[in-house]
Coordinates of N, CA and C in Angstrom, one line a residue:
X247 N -37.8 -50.6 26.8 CA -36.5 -51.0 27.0 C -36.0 -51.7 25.8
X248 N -34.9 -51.3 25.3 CA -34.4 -52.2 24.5 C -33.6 -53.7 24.3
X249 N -33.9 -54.2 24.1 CA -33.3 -55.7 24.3 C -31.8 -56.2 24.4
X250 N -31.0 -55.0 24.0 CA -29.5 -55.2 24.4 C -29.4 -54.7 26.0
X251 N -30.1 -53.5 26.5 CA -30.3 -53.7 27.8 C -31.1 -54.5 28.6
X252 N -31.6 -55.1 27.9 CA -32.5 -56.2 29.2 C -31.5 -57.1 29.4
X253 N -30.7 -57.6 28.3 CA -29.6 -58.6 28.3 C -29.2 -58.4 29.0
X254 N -28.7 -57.2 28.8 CA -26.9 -56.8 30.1 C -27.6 -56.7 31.3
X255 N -28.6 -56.5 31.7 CA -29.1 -56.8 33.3 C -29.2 -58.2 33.3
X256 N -29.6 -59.1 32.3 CA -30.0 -60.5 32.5 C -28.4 -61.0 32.9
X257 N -27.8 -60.8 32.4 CA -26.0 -61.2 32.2 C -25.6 -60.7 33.2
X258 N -25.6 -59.6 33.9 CA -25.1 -59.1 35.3 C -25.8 -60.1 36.4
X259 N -27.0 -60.5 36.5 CA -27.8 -61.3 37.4 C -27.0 -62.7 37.0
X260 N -27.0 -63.6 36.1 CA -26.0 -64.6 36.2 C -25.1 -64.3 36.3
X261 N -24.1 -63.6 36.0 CA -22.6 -63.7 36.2 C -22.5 -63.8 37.8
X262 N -23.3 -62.7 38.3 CA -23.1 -62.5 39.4 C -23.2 -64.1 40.4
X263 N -24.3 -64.9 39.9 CA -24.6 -65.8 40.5 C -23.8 -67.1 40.5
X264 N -22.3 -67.1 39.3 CA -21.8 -67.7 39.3 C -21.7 -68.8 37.9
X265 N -22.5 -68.2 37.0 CA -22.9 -68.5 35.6 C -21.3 -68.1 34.8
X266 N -21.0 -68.4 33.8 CA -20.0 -68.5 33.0 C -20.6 -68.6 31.4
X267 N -19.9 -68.1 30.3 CA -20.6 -68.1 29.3 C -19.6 -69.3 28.4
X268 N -20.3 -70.3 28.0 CA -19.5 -71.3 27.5 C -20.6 -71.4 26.3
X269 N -19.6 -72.4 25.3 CA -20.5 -72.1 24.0 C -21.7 -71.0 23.2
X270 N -21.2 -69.9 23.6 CA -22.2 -68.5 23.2 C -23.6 -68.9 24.3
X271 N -23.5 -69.6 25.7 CA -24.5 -69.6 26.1 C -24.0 -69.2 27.9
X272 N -25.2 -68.7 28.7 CA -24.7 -68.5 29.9 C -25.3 -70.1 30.5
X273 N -23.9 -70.5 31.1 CA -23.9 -71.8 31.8 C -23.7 -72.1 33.6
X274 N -24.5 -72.9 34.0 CA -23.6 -73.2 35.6 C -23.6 -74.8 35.4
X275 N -22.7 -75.3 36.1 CA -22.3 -76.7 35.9 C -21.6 -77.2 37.2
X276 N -21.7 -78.2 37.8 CA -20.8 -78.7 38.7 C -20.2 -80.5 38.3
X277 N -20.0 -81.2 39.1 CA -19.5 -82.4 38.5 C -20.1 -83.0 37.9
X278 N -22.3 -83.5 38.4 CA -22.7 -83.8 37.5 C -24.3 -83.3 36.4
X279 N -24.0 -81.9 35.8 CA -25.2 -81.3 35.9 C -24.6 -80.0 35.5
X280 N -25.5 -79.9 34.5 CA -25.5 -78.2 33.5 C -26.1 -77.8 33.0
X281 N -26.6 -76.4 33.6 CA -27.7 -75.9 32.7 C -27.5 -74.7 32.4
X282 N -28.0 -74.7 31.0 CA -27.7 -73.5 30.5 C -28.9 -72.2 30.0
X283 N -28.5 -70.8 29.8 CA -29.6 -70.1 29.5 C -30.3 -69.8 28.1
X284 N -31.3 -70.2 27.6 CA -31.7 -69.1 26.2 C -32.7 -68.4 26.7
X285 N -32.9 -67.4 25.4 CA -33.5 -66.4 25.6 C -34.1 -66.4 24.3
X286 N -35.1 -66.4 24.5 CA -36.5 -66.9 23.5 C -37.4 -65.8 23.1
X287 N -36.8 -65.3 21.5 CA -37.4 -63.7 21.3 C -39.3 -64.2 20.6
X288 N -40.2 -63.2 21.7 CA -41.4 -63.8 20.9 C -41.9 -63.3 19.8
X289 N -42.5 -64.1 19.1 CA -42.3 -63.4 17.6 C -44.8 -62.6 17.5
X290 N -44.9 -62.4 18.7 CA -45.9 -62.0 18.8 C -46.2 -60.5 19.4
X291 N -44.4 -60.2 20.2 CA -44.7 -59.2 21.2 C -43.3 -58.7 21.2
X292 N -43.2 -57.3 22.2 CA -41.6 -57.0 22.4 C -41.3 -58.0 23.2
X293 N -40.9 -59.2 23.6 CA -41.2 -59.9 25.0 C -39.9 -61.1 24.7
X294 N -39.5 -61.3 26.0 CA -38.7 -62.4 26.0 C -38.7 -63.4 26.6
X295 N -38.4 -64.8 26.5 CA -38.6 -66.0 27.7 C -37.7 -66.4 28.0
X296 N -37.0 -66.6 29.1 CA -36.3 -67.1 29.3 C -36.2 -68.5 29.8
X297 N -35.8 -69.6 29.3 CA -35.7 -70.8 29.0 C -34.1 -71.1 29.5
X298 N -34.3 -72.3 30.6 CA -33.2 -73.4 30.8 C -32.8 -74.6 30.9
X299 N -32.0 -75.0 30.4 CA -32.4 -76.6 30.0 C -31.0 -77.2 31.2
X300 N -31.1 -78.0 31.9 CA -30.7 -79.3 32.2 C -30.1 -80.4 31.8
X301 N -29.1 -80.4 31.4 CA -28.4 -82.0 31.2 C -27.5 -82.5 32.3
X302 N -27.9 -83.9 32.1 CA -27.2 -84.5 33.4 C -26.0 -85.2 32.4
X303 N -24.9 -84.9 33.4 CA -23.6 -85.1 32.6 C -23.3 -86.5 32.2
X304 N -23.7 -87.3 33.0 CA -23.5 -89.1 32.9 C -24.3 -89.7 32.0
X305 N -25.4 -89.0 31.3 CA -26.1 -89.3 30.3 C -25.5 -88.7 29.0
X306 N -24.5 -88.3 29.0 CA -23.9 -87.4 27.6 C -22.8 -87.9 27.5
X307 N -22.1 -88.4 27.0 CA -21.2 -89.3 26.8 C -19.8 -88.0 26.5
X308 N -20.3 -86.7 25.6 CA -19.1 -85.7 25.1 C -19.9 -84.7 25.4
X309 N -20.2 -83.2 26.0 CA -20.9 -82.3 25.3 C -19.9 -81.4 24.4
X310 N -20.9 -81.8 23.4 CA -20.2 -80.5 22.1 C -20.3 -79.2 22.7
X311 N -21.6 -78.8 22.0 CA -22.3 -78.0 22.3 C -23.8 -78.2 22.8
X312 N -24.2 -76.7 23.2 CA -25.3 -76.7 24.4 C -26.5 -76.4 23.4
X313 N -27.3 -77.2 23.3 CA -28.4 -77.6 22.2 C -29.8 -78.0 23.0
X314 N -30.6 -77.1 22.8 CA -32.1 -77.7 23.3 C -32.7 -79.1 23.1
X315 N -32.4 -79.7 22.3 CA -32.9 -80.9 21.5 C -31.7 -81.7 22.6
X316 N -30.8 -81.6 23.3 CA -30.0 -82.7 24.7 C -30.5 -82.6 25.3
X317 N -31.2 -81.6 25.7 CA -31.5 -81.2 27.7 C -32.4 -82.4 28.0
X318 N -32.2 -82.5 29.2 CA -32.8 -83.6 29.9 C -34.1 -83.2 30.8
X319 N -34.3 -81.8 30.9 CA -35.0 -81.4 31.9 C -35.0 -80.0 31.5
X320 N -36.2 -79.4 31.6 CA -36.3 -77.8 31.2 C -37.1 -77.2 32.3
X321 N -37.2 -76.0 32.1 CA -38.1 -74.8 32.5 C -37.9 -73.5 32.1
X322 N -39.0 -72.1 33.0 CA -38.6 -71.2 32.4 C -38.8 -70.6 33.4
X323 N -38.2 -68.9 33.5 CA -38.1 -67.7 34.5 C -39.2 -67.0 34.2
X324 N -40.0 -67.2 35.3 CA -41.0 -65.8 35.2 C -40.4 -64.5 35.3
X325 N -41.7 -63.5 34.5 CA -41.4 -62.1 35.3 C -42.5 -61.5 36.3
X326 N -41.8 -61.2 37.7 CA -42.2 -60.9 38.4 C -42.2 -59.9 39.2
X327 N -43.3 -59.0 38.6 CA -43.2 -57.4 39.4 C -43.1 -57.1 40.7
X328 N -42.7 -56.4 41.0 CA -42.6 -55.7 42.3 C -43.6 -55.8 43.3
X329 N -44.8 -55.3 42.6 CA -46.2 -55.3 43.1 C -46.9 -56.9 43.4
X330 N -46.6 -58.1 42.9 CA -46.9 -59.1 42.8 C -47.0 -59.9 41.5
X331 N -47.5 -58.8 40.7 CA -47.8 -59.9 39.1 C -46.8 -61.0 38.2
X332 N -47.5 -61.9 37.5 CA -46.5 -62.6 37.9 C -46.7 -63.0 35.6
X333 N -45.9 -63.1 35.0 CA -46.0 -63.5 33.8 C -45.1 -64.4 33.0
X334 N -45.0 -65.1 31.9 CA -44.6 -66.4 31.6 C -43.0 -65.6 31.2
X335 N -43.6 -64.2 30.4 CA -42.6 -63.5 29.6 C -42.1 -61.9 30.3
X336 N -41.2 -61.7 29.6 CA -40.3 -60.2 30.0 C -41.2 -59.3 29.2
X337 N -41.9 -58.7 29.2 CA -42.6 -57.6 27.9 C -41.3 -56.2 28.3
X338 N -41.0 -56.3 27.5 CA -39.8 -55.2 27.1 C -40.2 -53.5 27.3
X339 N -42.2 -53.4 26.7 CA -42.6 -52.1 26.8 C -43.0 -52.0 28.2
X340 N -42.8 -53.1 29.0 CA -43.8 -53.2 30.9 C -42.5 -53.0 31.4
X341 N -41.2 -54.2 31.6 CA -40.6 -54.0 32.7 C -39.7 -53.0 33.1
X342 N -39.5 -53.1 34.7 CA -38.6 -52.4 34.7 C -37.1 -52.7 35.3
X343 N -36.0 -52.0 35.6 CA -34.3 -52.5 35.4 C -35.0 -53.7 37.1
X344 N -35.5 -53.0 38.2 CA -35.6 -53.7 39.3 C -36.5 -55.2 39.3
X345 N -37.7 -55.1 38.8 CA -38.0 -56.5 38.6 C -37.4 -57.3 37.2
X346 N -36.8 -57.3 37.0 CA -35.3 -58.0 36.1 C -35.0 -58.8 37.2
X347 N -33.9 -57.5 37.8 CA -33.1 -58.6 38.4 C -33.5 -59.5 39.1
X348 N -35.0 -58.7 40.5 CA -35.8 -59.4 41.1 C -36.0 -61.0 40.7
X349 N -36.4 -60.9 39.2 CA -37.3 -62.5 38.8 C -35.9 -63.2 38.0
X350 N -35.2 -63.0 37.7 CA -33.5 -63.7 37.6 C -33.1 -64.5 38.6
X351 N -33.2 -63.8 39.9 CA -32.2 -63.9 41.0 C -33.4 -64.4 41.7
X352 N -34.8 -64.7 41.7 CA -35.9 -65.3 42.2 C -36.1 -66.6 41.4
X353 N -35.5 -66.9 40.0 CA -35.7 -68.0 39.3 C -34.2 -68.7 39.8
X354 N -33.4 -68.2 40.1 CA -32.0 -69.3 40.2 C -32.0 -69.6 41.1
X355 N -32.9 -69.0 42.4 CA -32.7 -69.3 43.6 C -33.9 -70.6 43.6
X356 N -34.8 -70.6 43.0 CA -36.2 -71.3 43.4 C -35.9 -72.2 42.4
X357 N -35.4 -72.2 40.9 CA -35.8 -73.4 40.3 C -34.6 -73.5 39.6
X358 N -33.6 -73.2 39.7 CA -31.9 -73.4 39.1 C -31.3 -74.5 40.5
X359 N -31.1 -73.1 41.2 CA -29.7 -73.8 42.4 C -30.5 -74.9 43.1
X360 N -31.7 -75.3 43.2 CA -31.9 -76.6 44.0 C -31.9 -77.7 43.3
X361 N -31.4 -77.7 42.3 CA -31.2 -78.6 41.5 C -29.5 -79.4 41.7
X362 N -28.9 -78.0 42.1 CA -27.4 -78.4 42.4 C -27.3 -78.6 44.1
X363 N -28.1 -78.2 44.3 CA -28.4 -78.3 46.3 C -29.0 -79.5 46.7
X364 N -30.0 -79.6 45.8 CA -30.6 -81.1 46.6 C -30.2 -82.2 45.6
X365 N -29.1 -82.0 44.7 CA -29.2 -83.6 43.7 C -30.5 -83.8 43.0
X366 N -30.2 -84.3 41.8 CA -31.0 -84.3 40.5 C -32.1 -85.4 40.9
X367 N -32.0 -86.2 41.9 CA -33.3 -87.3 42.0 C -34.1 -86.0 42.9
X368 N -33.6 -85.9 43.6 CA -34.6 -85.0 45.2 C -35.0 -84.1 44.5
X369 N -34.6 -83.2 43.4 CA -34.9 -81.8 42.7 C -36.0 -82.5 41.9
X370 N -36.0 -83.5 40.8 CA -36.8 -84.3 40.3 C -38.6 -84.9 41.2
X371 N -38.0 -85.3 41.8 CA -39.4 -86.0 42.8 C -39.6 -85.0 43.8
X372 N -39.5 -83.7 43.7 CA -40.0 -82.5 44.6 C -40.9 -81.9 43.3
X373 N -40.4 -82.0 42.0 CA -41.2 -80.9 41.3 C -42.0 -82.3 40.0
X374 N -43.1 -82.8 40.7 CA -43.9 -83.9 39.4 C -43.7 -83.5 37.7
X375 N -44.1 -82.3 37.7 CA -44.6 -81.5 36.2 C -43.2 -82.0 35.7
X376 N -41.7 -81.3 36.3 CA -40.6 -81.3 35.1 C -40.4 -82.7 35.2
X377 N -40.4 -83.6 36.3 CA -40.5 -85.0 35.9 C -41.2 -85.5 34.9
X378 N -42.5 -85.6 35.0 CA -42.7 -85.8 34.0 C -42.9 -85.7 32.3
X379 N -42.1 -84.3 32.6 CA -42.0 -83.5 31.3 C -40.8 -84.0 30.7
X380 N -39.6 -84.8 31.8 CA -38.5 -84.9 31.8 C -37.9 -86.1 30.5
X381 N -36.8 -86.1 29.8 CA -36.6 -87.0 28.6 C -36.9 -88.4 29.4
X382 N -37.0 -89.7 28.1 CA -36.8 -90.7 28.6 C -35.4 -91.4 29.3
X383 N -34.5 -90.9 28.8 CA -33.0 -91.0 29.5 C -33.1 -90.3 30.6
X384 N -33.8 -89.6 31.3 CA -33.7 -88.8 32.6 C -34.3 -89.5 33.4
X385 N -35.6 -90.2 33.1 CA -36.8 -91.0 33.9 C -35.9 -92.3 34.2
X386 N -35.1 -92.8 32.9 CA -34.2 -94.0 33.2 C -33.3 -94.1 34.3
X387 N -32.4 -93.3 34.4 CA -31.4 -92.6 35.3 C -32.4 -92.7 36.9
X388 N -33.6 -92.1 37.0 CA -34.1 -91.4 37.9 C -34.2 -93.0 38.5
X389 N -34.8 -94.0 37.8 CA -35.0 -95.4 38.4 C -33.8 -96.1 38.6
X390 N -32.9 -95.6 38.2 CA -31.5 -96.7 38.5 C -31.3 -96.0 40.0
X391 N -31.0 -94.8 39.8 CA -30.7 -93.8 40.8 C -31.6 -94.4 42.4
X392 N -32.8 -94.5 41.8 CA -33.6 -94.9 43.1 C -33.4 -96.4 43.6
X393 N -33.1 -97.1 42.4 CA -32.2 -99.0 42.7 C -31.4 -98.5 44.0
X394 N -30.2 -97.8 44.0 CA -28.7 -97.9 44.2 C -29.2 -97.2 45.5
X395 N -30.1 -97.0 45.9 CA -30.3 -95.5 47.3 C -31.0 -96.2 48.5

């Protein structure tokens, strides 16, 4: 598969989901919370990763633009076949158009939209790893958050 089509399935799978393309990047956002998509070409294989970062809006005083070095909180979309296999990356000479959308529309549901469903503390202290992985302005936030509750 070539990589301008894997896009345009990747881009049909967010649009559809309610993603918007803001600063050359596919975004979802609500009052406080936006995360956006990249797409991480590997420089070892035909393969892609796809990478989303998290910023919590009350820690950003302006967003310019959507910059990995802000995000507050990251992860990434697996690809996951049909059959069950399950991989960090897209290999471009393996997949196919159906497990695309499958592990898109399986990543926004499982580790995007609960983020905007259950609120940024509850999404946080359900999943340890991105907490802890999480900036020090996010962990800060996360203890005031838990003061005020």
């Amino acid at each position: 598969m070539e990589s301008k089509e894997f896009k345009k399935i990747v881009s049909e799978v967010l649009l559809q989901n309610g993603f918007t393309i803001k600063h050359r990047k596919y975004c979802l956002e609500d009052d406080s919370l936006i995360v956006f998509i990249n797409f991480q070409k590997s420089n070892f294989s035909n393969s892609y990763y796809i990478n989303y970062y998290f910023m919590i809006k009350s820690l950003h005083s302006k967003i310019q633009k959507l910059v990995i070095k802000d995000k507050d909180f990251e992860g990434r979309i697996h690809h996951y076949t049909l059959s069950g296999k399950t991989s960090g990356d897209f290999n471009l000479d393996e997949v196919y158009h159906e497990d695309i959308k499958y592990s898109i529309q399986k990543g926004i549901d499982k580790k995007i939209k609960p983020a905007f469903n259950e609120g940024i503390v509850n999404y946080l202290n359900s999943r340890p790893i991105v907490k802890m992985m999480s900036s020090k302005a996010t962990k800060k936030y996360l203890e005031e958050q838990t003061k005020i509750s």
